[in-house]
Structure formats: C-alpha cells, structure tokens
C-alpha cells in the first residue's frame, strides 16, 4: 500500500492525451494516460483517480492586473507561505466566483448613483427566473425609486436569495465581477473569501492488469465563453491545455470503491449502461473480464450524440465483439435522427431480454450523468420489471431499489 492521498498526491506526468471525438463534434472528450512510475500505486477496476489541478495562468494574470496586486508578495495560505501568484494558481479556485464573494460586495459597494460597466439584469442563466426573483426580493418601496444602474441596489438584488446569486454567478467569474463593480480587495481579504482548491475524481477507464504502470481516463473537457472571455472547468482545462504531454508534473491519488465492483464469480453475466464519459469504467471492466477469463456474458449499452463523432473506443469495442468477449453491444445515438434516442429507450426495447438476464442473476451497472440519465434509466428498470416481470409498480420499485440494489447489491451505480 502507498501513502499517496489528496493531501500528499503522487506527482506524475501525462504520457498520452488525445481527443476521442471525430471531426465536427460539438464535444471534446479526451483519453488521458498517467504514468504511475515508482509510486507503488495500484487500483482495481471501478476505482476512481483523484487529480489535483491548477488555475489557468491567463486567469491568474488577469486577476493580478485587475486588482493591481504584486505577484511576488508573500502570503500565508493553508499550504504555508508562498508568493501571491502561486497561491492564486495552486491553492484556491479562482476560475469561478463563489457566493461568499458576491455577498461581500454589499460592504464594498455603496450607493452612489454611479453607473456600472455591464448590464447585470440582461446576463443571466435564466432571464425569466432572474426577473421574477429579483422583482420579488427587492423591497417594494425601493422598486420604483431606485435607478437600476445604482450599484448598491444592484448588489441588493443579486444577493436577495440563493437562486439570484446562482443565476448571477453562472456567467461571471471574479474578474467579471471586479470589473463590473470596480471593486478592490487586498490579497488577504480575497484569499479569505476564495474556496480552497479541491481535487476532482475520474472513473478509471483501464484495468491495471492490462496496462501495468499506467492509469487511463475518459474526460469530457468543460469549456464555455461569457462576456467575450474563454472559460471552463478547472481540472479538465488543466489536463487538456496546460499539462498535455509536456512532462509537467500533475498530482494524483487513488479513490478506491467498495461497491462499484465486478461480480466475484467471473461466470456471472453483466449489463453495463454508460453513455458519454460514462463508458470509462466499462472499458476497464471489459479489459478485466477479458484478462480474467470466465464464461459470464457482457452486454454494453453506449450512446452519445452521433455515431460519426462520438463512437469512443470503437476499435476496441469491435475487437471485443469479434473475439466473442462482448456478447452484445447496443447503441443509442441521440442526434442521428429527428427524435432523441437514449440508452433507456434501448433498454426498454430489449426489456424482455434484460428481464431474463435479471432473473438469471445478472449484475446491472450504470455510469455517467446523475441529474437526468441515471434517473431515467432507473425509471426504465422499474418499467421493465412491471412489463416483463408482471409486477405492480410498488413491487417493481421494491425489486429494483431494495432487492437488486440494497440486498443483492447487483444494481450498482457510479454517477456524477
Ligand atoms: C466519482 C466521480 C467520477 C467521475 N468520473 C468522471 C469521468 O470519468 N469523466 C469525466 O469527464 N468526469 C468525471 N467526473 C466529473 C469530474 O470529477 C469533474 O466534475 C468534471 O471533470 C469537471 O471538472 P472541472 O474541474 O473541469 O470543472 P469545474 O471547475 O469543477 O467546473 C464544473 C462546473 O462548471 C459549471 N459549468 C459547466 N458548464 C457551464 C456553462 N456552460 N456555463 C457556466 N458554468 C458551467 C457547472 O457548475 C459545473 O459543475 C466524475 C465525478 C465523480 C464524482
Ligand atoms: N459534475 C460536474 O462538474 C460535471 C462535469 C462534466 C460533466 N458532468 C456530467 O457528466 C455528464 C457526462 O457528460 P458527457 O459529455 O460524457 O455525456 P452526456 O452529456 O451525458 O451525453 C451523453 C449522451 O446522453 C444523452 N442524454 C442526455 N440526456 C439524457 C437523458 N435524460 N437520459 C439518457 N441520455 C441522455 C446525450 O444526448 P443529447 O446531448 O443529444 O441530449 C448524449 O447522447 C454530463 O451530462 C454532465 O451532467 C458533470
């Protein structure tokens, strides 16, 4: 066992980093390989890798410039004494603003009748929601008399409730807000408000038996643009843009799972549902099942926007099918036709067979989007139990949620 952890990550390098999407894709999904070198780090399929990233240099530079801070000033952070530049780059999340900072504006901005530099009310995630929230939360007595470009009343409206703050923050980072209100903070004041930098977790996409000394990921890069500035996710941009295969060090650690594991008996059948980056642990599962042998059948449901541009790991999947390792591969390309086709539609189309597999003791795995996909797939399973198991809705729900999930532990999820 090695002692590497989020507080003491193993510093390694990325040895392979390439885009899995075909030309013309709306997405940027990457296959990223890390060397485990002499770390002694080991992992099993189903585990996740923790990655410690840094803020993009252009954001740190802009922040220093907007606030007129001295990059070499010494500051003390939770990681000890260091230059302000290093603290902003490595110790705090400065790529996205937080609620505490927005709330601090109330003390910084005084009512002056001064016009602010950008229109606040017109740039929100959901304009209707914003208008409703803002109107409801500004005291009625203030509504007609306060000019909408008065900074103090704007801050009051923005901080009226959590939803208003979230909507405001969706399109702005610290730099946008500092410019918008022309506010100045001392470095100490700012670091007190900013969030500490947190590691991100990624489902491991490789079996250590198949790739000794390496760990591989499938990563969806988060990029967007607001107010004319390119922005995005901290860790995904770091891996895509700053680290790449340059040899620069990047901190990693293992985050083992107790529950998202393969059946001990290699003769047990498994169904895997992993659209988008959700395919990651199932590439690992397949590599492990091929390595371990056994007669258990493997059925993968995969999908994404288009077969032409999002068929990740196509060659590997085709060779598993050709060699008889993958018993069935079912796809759901959501945007290759008029109507959306998602994995849960395919599951239901194959409901009779899925039910037969459940009756024979198959394990069911799901990985990927938690907010919508996992909920819809869960519902599809209940409907399959009703339709093909002849159960009432209550019995079907009990079977999926209690029997399969809690008691028999053969409905397993890795969703995020
Ligand atoms: C157990 C586990 C396993 C995971 N496995 C994987 C995996 O295999 N592959 C993978 O890619 N990810 C995986 N994730 C997600 C991963 O951990 C990160 O959350 C993800 O990569 C984003 O990290 P980031 O630092 O780049 O983005 P962050 O800096 O954390 O930013 C992400 C946030 O950006 C905001 N955002 C996104 N789009 C927009 C937009 N258009 N406008 C404004 N704001 C926006 C959202 O609030 C979002 O939460 C997993 C998560 C968990 C918990
Ligand atoms: N926590 C985070 O910070 C973070 C960061 C990055 C990603 N994520 C999550 O991880 C997920 C994975 O992203 P990804 O790019 O790999 O894939 P994705 O966005 O989940 O898309 C994969 C496929 O799922 C489809 N889909 C959309 N809604 C669905 C639903 N309700 N049921 C079933 N399928 C559905 C998509 O179709 P359409 O696109 O055609 O609708 C697409 O074909 C994202 O959805 C996101 O929620 C989270």
Coordinates of C-alpha atoms and ligand atoms in Angstrom, one line a residue:
X1 CA 0.0 0.0 0.0
X2 CA 1.2 3.5 -0.8
X3 CA 0.5 6.6 1.3
X4 CA -0.4 8.9 -1.6
X5 CA -3.6 10.9 -0.9
X6 CA -5.3 14.2 -1.8
X7 CA -3.1 15.9 0.8
X8 CA 0.0 14.1 -0.4
X9 CA -0.6 13.4 -4.1
X10 CA 1.9 11.4 -6.3
X11 CA 3.4 13.9 -8.8
X12 CA 3.4 12.3 -12.2
X13 CA 3.1 13.1 -15.9
X14 CA 0.6 12.5 -18.6
X15 CA 2.1 10.2 -21.2
X16 CA -0.8 10.1 -23.7
X17 CA -3.6 12.7 -24.3
X18 CA -5.8 12.6 -27.3
X19 CA -9.3 13.6 -28.4
X20 CA -11.7 10.7 -28.9
X21 CA -14.2 12.7 -30.9
X22 CA -14.3 12.7 -34.7
X23 CA -14.1 15.9 -36.7
X24 CA -17.2 18.2 -36.5
X25 CA -18.1 17.0 -33.0
X26 CA -19.6 19.6 -30.5
X27 CA -17.7 17.9 -27.7
X28 CA -14.1 17.5 -26.6
X29 CA -13.7 14.1 -24.9
X30 CA -10.2 13.0 -24.2
X31 CA -8.4 9.8 -23.4
X32 CA -5.7 10.7 -20.9
X33 CA -3.0 8.3 -19.6
X34 CA -0.9 8.9 -16.4
X35 CA 2.3 7.1 -15.6
X36 CA 2.3 5.5 -12.1
X37 CA 6.1 5.2 -12.2
X38 CA 7.7 4.2 -8.9
X39 CA 4.7 5.3 -6.8
X40 CA 3.6 1.8 -5.8
X41 CA 0.0 2.9 -6.6
X42 CA -2.3 0.1 -7.5
X43 CA -6.0 0.1 -8.4
X44 CA -8.9 -2.2 -9.3
X45 CA -11.5 -1.7 -12.0
X46 CA -14.3 0.5 -10.6
X47 CA -12.0 2.8 -8.7
X48 CA -11.6 6.5 -9.4
X49 CA -8.5 8.6 -9.8
X50 CA -8.2 11.9 -7.9
X51 CA -6.5 14.7 -9.9
X52 CA -5.1 17.9 -8.4
X53 CA -5.2 20.7 -11.0
X54 CA -4.1 24.4 -11.1
X55 CA -5.9 27.5 -12.3
X56 CA -5.3 28.7 -15.9
X57 CA -2.4 31.1 -16.0
X58 CA -4.3 33.7 -18.0
X59 CA -7.0 33.9 -15.3
X60 CA -4.3 34.4 -12.6
X61 CA -2.6 37.1 -14.7
X62 CA -5.9 38.9 -15.3
X63 CA -6.8 38.8 -11.6
X64 CA -3.4 40.3 -10.6
X65 CA -3.9 43.0 -13.2
X66 CA -7.5 43.9 -12.4
X67 CA -6.7 44.2 -8.7
X68 CA -3.2 45.8 -9.2
X69 CA -1.7 43.2 -6.9
X70 CA 2.0 42.4 -6.6
X71 CA 2.5 38.8 -7.9
X72 CA 5.6 38.3 -5.7
X73 CA 4.0 39.5 -2.5
X74 CA 4.3 36.8 0.2
X75 CA 1.0 35.4 1.5
X76 CA 0.2 32.7 4.0
X77 CA -2.3 30.1 2.9
X78 CA -3.4 26.7 4.2
X79 CA -0.4 25.3 2.4
X80 CA 2.1 27.7 4.1
X81 CA 4.0 30.8 2.9
X82 CA 4.2 31.4 -0.8
X83 CA 4.1 34.1 -3.5
X84 CA 0.7 35.5 -4.3
X85 CA 1.0 34.2 -7.8
X86 CA 1.5 30.6 -6.6
X87 CA -1.3 30.9 -4.0
X88 CA -3.7 32.1 -6.8
X89 CA -2.5 29.4 -9.2
X90 CA -2.4 26.4 -6.9
X91 CA -4.2 26.9 -3.6
X92 CA -7.6 28.4 -4.4
X93 CA -10.3 28.1 -7.0
X94 CA -10.1 31.4 -8.8
X95 CA -11.5 30.3 -12.1
X96 CA -15.1 30.6 -10.8
X97 CA -16.5 33.0 -8.2
X98 CA -18.3 31.9 -5.1
X99 CA -21.3 33.1 -3.1
X100 CA -19.3 34.4 -0.3
X101 CA -17.5 36.8 -2.6
X102 CA -20.8 38.0 -4.1
X103 CA -22.2 38.6 -0.6
X104 CA -19.0 40.6 0.3
X105 CA -19.9 43.1 -2.4
X106 CA -22.6 44.5 -0.1
X107 CA -19.8 46.0 2.1
X108 CA -17.7 47.1 -0.9
X109 CA -20.3 48.8 -2.9
X110 CA -22.0 51.9 -1.6
X111 CA -25.0 53.6 -3.2
X112 CA -23.5 56.3 -5.3
X113 CA -25.8 56.6 -8.3
X114 CA -22.6 55.5 -10.3
X115 CA -23.3 53.6 -13.4
X116 CA -21.9 50.1 -13.5
X117 CA -19.9 48.9 -16.5
X118 CA -22.1 45.9 -17.6
X119 CA -25.8 45.3 -17.6
X120 CA -26.5 42.9 -14.8
X121 CA -30.1 42.1 -15.4
X122 CA -29.6 41.1 -19.0
X123 CA -26.9 38.4 -18.5
X124 CA -28.2 35.5 -16.5
X125 CA -28.6 31.8 -16.9
X126 CA -32.3 32.1 -17.0
X127 CA -33.7 35.5 -17.6
X128 CA -37.2 34.8 -16.6
X129 CA -36.2 33.2 -13.4
X130 CA -33.9 36.2 -12.7
X131 CA -36.5 38.8 -13.3
X132 CA -39.1 37.0 -11.2
X133 CA -36.6 36.5 -8.3
X134 CA -35.2 40.0 -8.4
X135 CA -38.6 41.6 -8.5
X136 CA -39.9 39.6 -5.7
X137 CA -36.9 40.2 -3.5
X138 CA -36.3 43.9 -3.9
X139 CA -38.4 45.6 -1.2
X140 CA -41.4 47.1 -2.9
X141 CA -40.7 50.5 -1.5
X142 CA -37.4 50.5 -3.4
X143 CA -38.5 49.2 -6.7
X144 CA -39.8 52.3 -8.4
X145 CA -37.5 54.8 -6.8
X146 CA -34.0 53.2 -7.1
X147 CA -32.4 53.5 -10.6
X148 CA -31.5 50.1 -11.9
X149 CA -27.9 51.2 -12.5
X150 CA -27.3 52.1 -8.9
X151 CA -24.6 49.6 -7.8
X152 CA -25.8 49.2 -4.2
X153 CA -29.3 48.4 -5.2
X154 CA -27.9 46.0 -7.9
X155 CA -25.9 44.2 -5.2
X156 CA -29.0 44.0 -3.1
X157 CA -31.0 42.4 -5.9
X158 CA -28.2 40.0 -6.8
X159 CA -27.8 38.8 -3.1
X160 CA -31.5 38.7 -2.5
X161 CA -31.5 34.8 -2.3
X162 CA -29.5 31.8 -3.3
X163 CA -31.2 31.4 -6.6
X164 CA -30.5 35.0 -7.5
X165 CA -26.8 34.6 -6.6
X166 CA -26.5 31.3 -8.5
X167 CA -28.0 32.9 -11.6
X168 CA -25.7 35.9 -11.4
X169 CA -22.7 33.6 -10.9
X170 CA -23.5 31.3 -13.8
X171 CA -22.0 33.8 -16.4
X172 CA -19.4 35.6 -14.3
X173 CA -16.1 34.9 -12.6
X174 CA -14.1 37.1 -10.1
X175 CA -12.7 39.2 -12.9
X176 CA -16.1 39.9 -14.4
X177 CA -17.5 40.9 -11.1
X178 CA -14.5 43.0 -10.0
X179 CA -14.7 44.9 -13.4
X180 CA -18.5 45.2 -13.2
X181 CA -18.5 46.9 -9.8
X182 CA -14.9 48.3 -10.0
X183 CA -14.1 46.9 -6.5
X184 CA -10.7 46.4 -4.9
X185 CA -9.7 43.8 -2.4
X186 CA -6.5 43.2 -0.6
X187 CA -4.9 39.8 -1.4
X188 CA -5.6 38.7 2.2
X189 CA -9.2 39.8 2.0
X190 CA -9.6 37.9 -1.3
X191 CA -7.9 34.7 -0.2
X192 CA -10.1 34.7 2.9
X193 CA -13.2 34.6 0.7
X194 CA -12.0 32.3 -2.1
X195 CA -12.6 28.5 -1.9
X196 CA -9.6 26.2 -1.4
X197 CA -8.7 24.2 -4.5
X198 CA -10.3 20.7 -4.4
X199 CA -9.2 17.6 -6.3
X200 CA -11.6 16.2 -9.0
X201 CA -12.4 12.5 -9.3
X202 CA -12.4 10.4 -12.5
X203 CA -13.7 6.9 -13.1
X204 CA -10.7 4.8 -14.2
X205 CA -11.0 3.6 -17.8
X206 CA -8.3 0.9 -17.7
X207 CA -7.5 -2.4 -15.9
X208 CA -4.1 -2.3 -14.2
X209 CA -3.6 -5.9 -15.4
X210 CA -4.0 -4.8 -19.0
X211 CA -1.9 -1.6 -18.5
X212 CA 0.7 -2.2 -15.8
X213 CA 2.2 1.0 -14.5
X214 CA -0.4 3.3 -16.1
X215 CA -3.9 4.6 -15.3
X216 CA -6.2 5.9 -18.0
X217 CA -9.2 8.2 -18.0
X218 CA -12.0 9.3 -20.3
X219 CA -12.5 13.0 -19.7
X220 CA -15.2 15.4 -21.0
X221 CA -13.5 18.8 -21.2
X222 CA -15.6 21.7 -19.9
X223 CA -15.3 24.9 -21.9
X224 CA -17.6 27.9 -22.3
X225 CA -17.5 31.6 -23.1
X226 CA -19.1 34.5 -21.4
X227 CA -18.6 38.3 -21.6
X228 CA -16.1 37.7 -24.5
X229 CA -13.8 35.6 -22.3
X230 CA -12.9 31.9 -22.8
X231 CA -13.6 30.0 -19.5
X232 CA -14.2 26.4 -18.4
X233 CA -13.6 23.7 -15.9
X234 CA -10.5 23.9 -13.7
X235 CA -9.3 20.3 -13.9
X236 CA -10.4 19.4 -17.4
X237 CA -8.8 22.5 -18.9
X238 CA -5.6 21.9 -16.9
X239 CA -5.3 18.4 -18.4
X240 CA -6.3 19.5 -21.9
X241 CA -4.3 22.7 -22.2
X242 CA -1.6 23.1 -19.7
X243 CA -0.3 19.7 -18.9
X244 CA -0.9 17.7 -22.0
X245 CA 2.2 15.5 -22.6
X246 CA 4.6 18.3 -21.8
X247 CA 6.2 16.4 -18.9
X248 CA 4.9 19.0 -16.4
X249 CA 4.0 17.4 -13.1
X250 CA 0.4 16.7 -12.0
X251 CA -0.7 15.3 -8.7
X252 CA -2.8 12.2 -8.5
X253 CA -4.1 9.7 -5.9
X254 CA -6.4 6.7 -5.8
X255 CA -10.0 6.8 -4.6
X256 CA -11.0 3.1 -4.2
X257 CA -14.6 1.9 -4.4
X258 CA -16.1 -0.7 -2.1
X259 CA -19.3 -1.1 -4.0
X260 CA -18.8 -0.5 -7.8
X261 CA -17.0 -3.8 -8.3
X262 CA -17.3 -6.7 -10.7
X263 CA -19.0 -9.9 -9.5
X264 CA -16.6 -12.2 -7.8
X265 CA -17.8 -15.1 -9.9
X266 CA -16.5 -14.5 -13.4
X267 CA -19.3 -16.7 -14.8
X268 CA -21.9 -14.1 -13.8
X269 CA -23.4 -12.0 -16.7
X270 CA -23.2 -8.2 -16.5
X271 CA -25.2 -5.4 -18.2
X272 CA -23.3 -2.1 -18.4
X273 CA -25.0 1.3 -19.2
X274 CA -22.5 4.1 -19.8
X275 CA -23.4 6.9 -22.3
X276 CA -20.9 9.6 -22.9
X277 CA -17.9 9.6 -20.5
X278 CA -20.0 7.0 -18.6
X279 CA -18.2 4.4 -20.8
X280 CA -15.0 4.9 -18.8
X281 CA -15.3 2.2 -16.1
X282 CA -16.8 -0.2 -18.6
X283 CA -13.7 -0.1 -20.8
X284 CA -11.9 -1.1 -17.6
X285 CA -14.5 -3.8 -16.8
X286 CA -14.1 -5.3 -20.3
X287 CA -10.3 -5.3 -20.1
X288 CA -10.6 -7.0 -16.7
X289 CA -13.1 -9.6 -17.8
X290 CA -11.0 -10.5 -20.9
X291 CA -7.9 -10.8 -18.7
X292 CA -9.7 -12.9 -16.0
X293 CA -11.5 -15.3 -18.4
X294 CA -14.7 -16.8 -17.2
X295 CA -18.0 -17.5 -19.1
X296 CA -20.0 -14.5 -17.9
X297 CA -21.6 -12.6 -20.8
X298 CA -21.0 -8.8 -21.2
X299 CA -23.7 -6.5 -22.6
X300 CA -22.8 -2.8 -23.1
X301 CA -25.3 0.0 -23.7
X302 CA -23.5 3.0 -25.0
X303 CA -24.5 6.2 -26.7
X304 CA -23.8 9.8 -27.3
X305 CA -24.7 12.5 -29.8
X306 CA -23.6 10.9 -33.0
X307 CA -22.1 7.6 -34.2
X308 CA -19.8 9.5 -36.6
X309 CA -18.2 11.8 -33.9
X310 CA -18.7 10.1 -30.5
X311 CA -18.1 6.4 -31.0
X312 CA -15.4 6.3 -28.3
X313 CA -13.1 3.2 -28.3
X314 CA -14.7 1.9 -31.5
X315 CA -11.8 -0.3 -32.5
X316 CA -11.5 -1.9 -29.0
X317 CA -15.3 -2.5 -28.8
X318 CA -15.3 -4.0 -32.3
X319 CA -12.5 -6.4 -31.4
X320 CA -14.2 -7.5 -28.2
X321 CA -17.3 -8.2 -30.3
X322 CA -15.3 -10.1 -33.0
X323 CA -13.4 -12.1 -30.4
X324 CA -16.6 -13.1 -28.6
X325 CA -15.8 -11.2 -25.4
X326 CA -18.7 -8.8 -25.8
X327 CA -21.9 -10.7 -26.2
X328 CA -23.9 -7.7 -27.2
X329 CA -23.3 -4.0 -27.9
X330 CA -26.4 -1.7 -28.1
X331 CA -26.1 1.9 -29.1
X332 CA -28.2 5.0 -28.7
X333 CA -27.1 7.9 -30.9
X334 CA -29.2 10.7 -29.7
X335 CA -28.8 13.1 -32.6
X336 CA -28.5 10.9 -35.6
X337 CA -32.3 11.1 -36.3
X338 CA -35.2 13.5 -35.7
X339 CA -36.3 12.1 -32.3
X340 CA -33.9 11.6 -29.4
X341 CA -32.8 8.1 -28.8
X342 CA -31.3 7.5 -25.3
X343 CA -30.0 4.4 -23.6
X344 CA -33.2 4.0 -21.6
X345 CA -35.2 3.7 -24.8
X346 CA -32.9 0.9 -25.9
X347 CA -33.1 -0.8 -22.6
X348 CA -36.9 -0.8 -22.8
X349 CA -36.8 -2.1 -26.4
X350 CA -34.7 -5.0 -25.1
X351 CA -36.8 -5.2 -22.0
X352 CA -37.8 -8.9 -22.3
X353 CA -34.2 -10.0 -22.6
X354 CA -32.9 -7.6 -19.9
X355 CA -35.5 -9.1 -17.6
X356 CA -34.4 -12.7 -18.4
X357 CA -30.8 -11.6 -17.5
X358 CA -32.0 -10.2 -14.2
X359 CA -33.9 -13.4 -13.5
X360 CA -30.7 -15.4 -14.1
X361 CA -28.8 -13.2 -11.6
X362 CA -27.1 -10.7 -13.9
X363 CA -25.4 -7.6 -12.4
X364 CA -26.6 -4.2 -13.7
X365 CA -24.1 -1.2 -13.8
X366 CA -24.7 2.4 -14.7
X367 CA -22.2 5.2 -15.1
X368 CA -22.4 8.9 -16.2
X369 CA -24.8 11.8 -15.8
X370 CA -26.6 11.7 -12.4
X371 CA -29.0 14.5 -12.9
X372 CA -31.1 13.2 -15.8
X373 CA -29.7 10.0 -17.4
X374 CA -29.4 7.9 -14.2
X375 CA -32.9 8.8 -13.1
X376 CA -34.4 8.0 -16.4
X377 CA -32.6 4.6 -16.6
X378 CA -33.7 3.9 -13.1
X379 CA -37.3 4.5 -14.1
X380 CA -36.9 2.3 -17.2
X381 CA -35.7 -0.6 -15.0
X382 CA -38.9 -0.3 -12.9
X383 CA -41.0 -0.3 -16.0
X384 CA -39.2 -3.3 -17.3
X385 CA -39.9 -5.1 -14.1
X386 CA -43.6 -4.2 -14.4
X387 CA -43.9 -5.1 -18.0
X388 CA -41.8 -8.3 -18.2
X389 CA -41.9 -9.4 -14.5
X390 CA -45.7 -8.9 -14.3
X391 CA -45.2 -6.8 -11.1
X392 CA -47.3 -3.9 -9.8
X393 CA -45.5 -0.5 -9.7
X394 CA -44.8 -0.9 -5.9
X395 CA -43.5 -4.4 -6.3
X396 CA -41.3 -3.4 -9.3
X397 CA -39.9 -0.4 -7.3
X398 CA -39.2 -2.7 -4.4
X399 CA -37.5 -5.3 -6.6
X400 CA -35.2 -2.7 -8.3
X401 CA -34.5 -0.5 -5.3
X402 CA -34.5 -2.9 -2.4
X403 CA -33.9 -6.4 -3.8
X404 CA -31.4 -5.7 -6.6
X405 CA -29.8 -2.6 -5.2
X406 CA -29.6 -3.0 -1.4
X407 CA -30.0 -6.7 -0.6
X408 CA -28.3 -8.5 -3.6
X409 CA -26.1 -5.5 -4.4
X410 CA -26.2 -6.2 -8.1
X411 CA -27.6 -2.9 -9.3
X412 CA -24.5 -0.7 -8.9
X413 CA -24.0 3.0 -9.8
X414 CA -21.1 5.4 -10.5
X415 CA -22.9 8.6 -11.3
X416 CA -21.8 12.2 -11.1
Ligands
LIG1 C1 -17.0 9.6 -8.8 C2 -16.8 10.5 -10.0 C3 -16.4 10.0 -11.2 C4 -16.3 10.9 -12.3 N1 -15.8 10.4 -13.4 C5 -15.7 11.2 -14.5 C6 -15.2 10.7 -15.7 O1 -14.9 9.5 -15.9 N2 -15.1 11.6 -16.8 C7 -15.4 12.9 -16.6 O2 -15.2 13.7 -17.6 N3 -15.9 13.4 -15.5 C8 -16.0 12.6 -14.4 N4 -16.4 13.1 -13.2 C9 -16.7 14.6 -13.1 C10 -15.3 15.3 -12.7 O3 -15.0 14.9 -11.4 C11 -15.4 16.8 -12.8 O4 -16.5 17.2 -12.0 C12 -15.5 17.3 -14.2 O5 -14.4 16.9 -15.0 C13 -15.5 18.8 -14.2 O6 -14.3 19.3 -13.5 P1 -13.6 20.7 -13.8 O7 -12.7 20.9 -12.7 O8 -13.1 20.7 -15.2 O9 -14.8 21.7 -13.8 P2 -15.2 22.7 -12.6 O10 -14.2 23.7 -12.5 O11 -15.5 21.9 -11.4 O12 -16.5 23.2 -13.2 C14 -17.6 22.4 -13.4 C15 -18.8 23.3 -13.2 O13 -18.8 24.3 -14.2 C16 -20.1 24.8 -14.3 N5 -20.4 24.8 -15.8 C17 -20.4 23.8 -16.6 N6 -20.8 24.3 -17.8 C18 -21.1 25.6 -17.7 C19 -21.5 26.6 -18.6 N7 -21.8 26.4 -19.8 N8 -21.7 27.9 -18.1 C20 -21.4 28.1 -16.8 N9 -21.0 27.2 -15.9 C21 -20.8 26.0 -16.4 C22 -21.0 23.8 -13.6 O14 -21.4 24.4 -12.4 C23 -20.1 22.6 -13.3 O15 -20.5 22.0 -12.1 C24 -16.6 12.3 -12.1 C25 -17.1 12.7 -10.9 C26 -17.2 11.9 -9.8 C27 -17.7 12.4 -8.5
LIG2 N1 -20.2 17.4 -12.0 C1 -19.6 18.1 -13.0 O1 -19.0 19.1 -12.8 C2 -19.7 17.6 -14.4 C3 -18.7 18.0 -15.3 C4 -18.8 17.4 -16.6 C5 -19.8 16.6 -16.9 N2 -20.8 16.3 -15.9 C6 -21.9 15.4 -16.2 O2 -21.4 14.3 -16.8 C7 -22.2 14.0 -17.8 C8 -21.4 13.3 -18.9 O3 -21.1 14.2 -19.9 P1 -20.8 13.6 -21.3 O4 -20.4 14.6 -22.2 O5 -19.9 12.4 -21.1 O6 -22.2 12.9 -21.7 P2 -23.7 13.5 -21.7 O7 -23.8 14.9 -21.8 O8 -24.3 12.8 -20.5 O9 -24.3 12.9 -23.0 C9 -24.2 11.5 -23.4 C10 -25.5 11.1 -24.1 O10 -26.5 11.1 -23.1 C11 -27.6 11.7 -23.8 N3 -28.6 12.2 -22.8 C12 -29.0 13.5 -22.5 N4 -30.0 13.5 -21.6 C13 -30.3 12.2 -21.3 C14 -31.2 11.5 -20.5 N5 -32.1 12.2 -19.8 N6 -31.2 10.2 -20.5 C15 -30.3 9.5 -21.2 N7 -29.4 10.0 -22.0 C16 -29.4 11.4 -22.1 C17 -27.0 12.8 -24.6 O11 -27.9 13.2 -25.6 P3 -28.2 14.7 -26.1 O12 -26.9 15.5 -25.7 O13 -28.4 14.7 -27.5 O14 -29.4 15.2 -25.3 C18 -25.9 12.0 -25.2 O15 -26.3 11.3 -26.3 C19 -22.9 15.3 -18.3 O16 -24.2 15.2 -18.7 C20 -22.8 16.2 -17.0 O17 -24.1 16.2 -16.4 C21 -20.7 16.8 -14.7

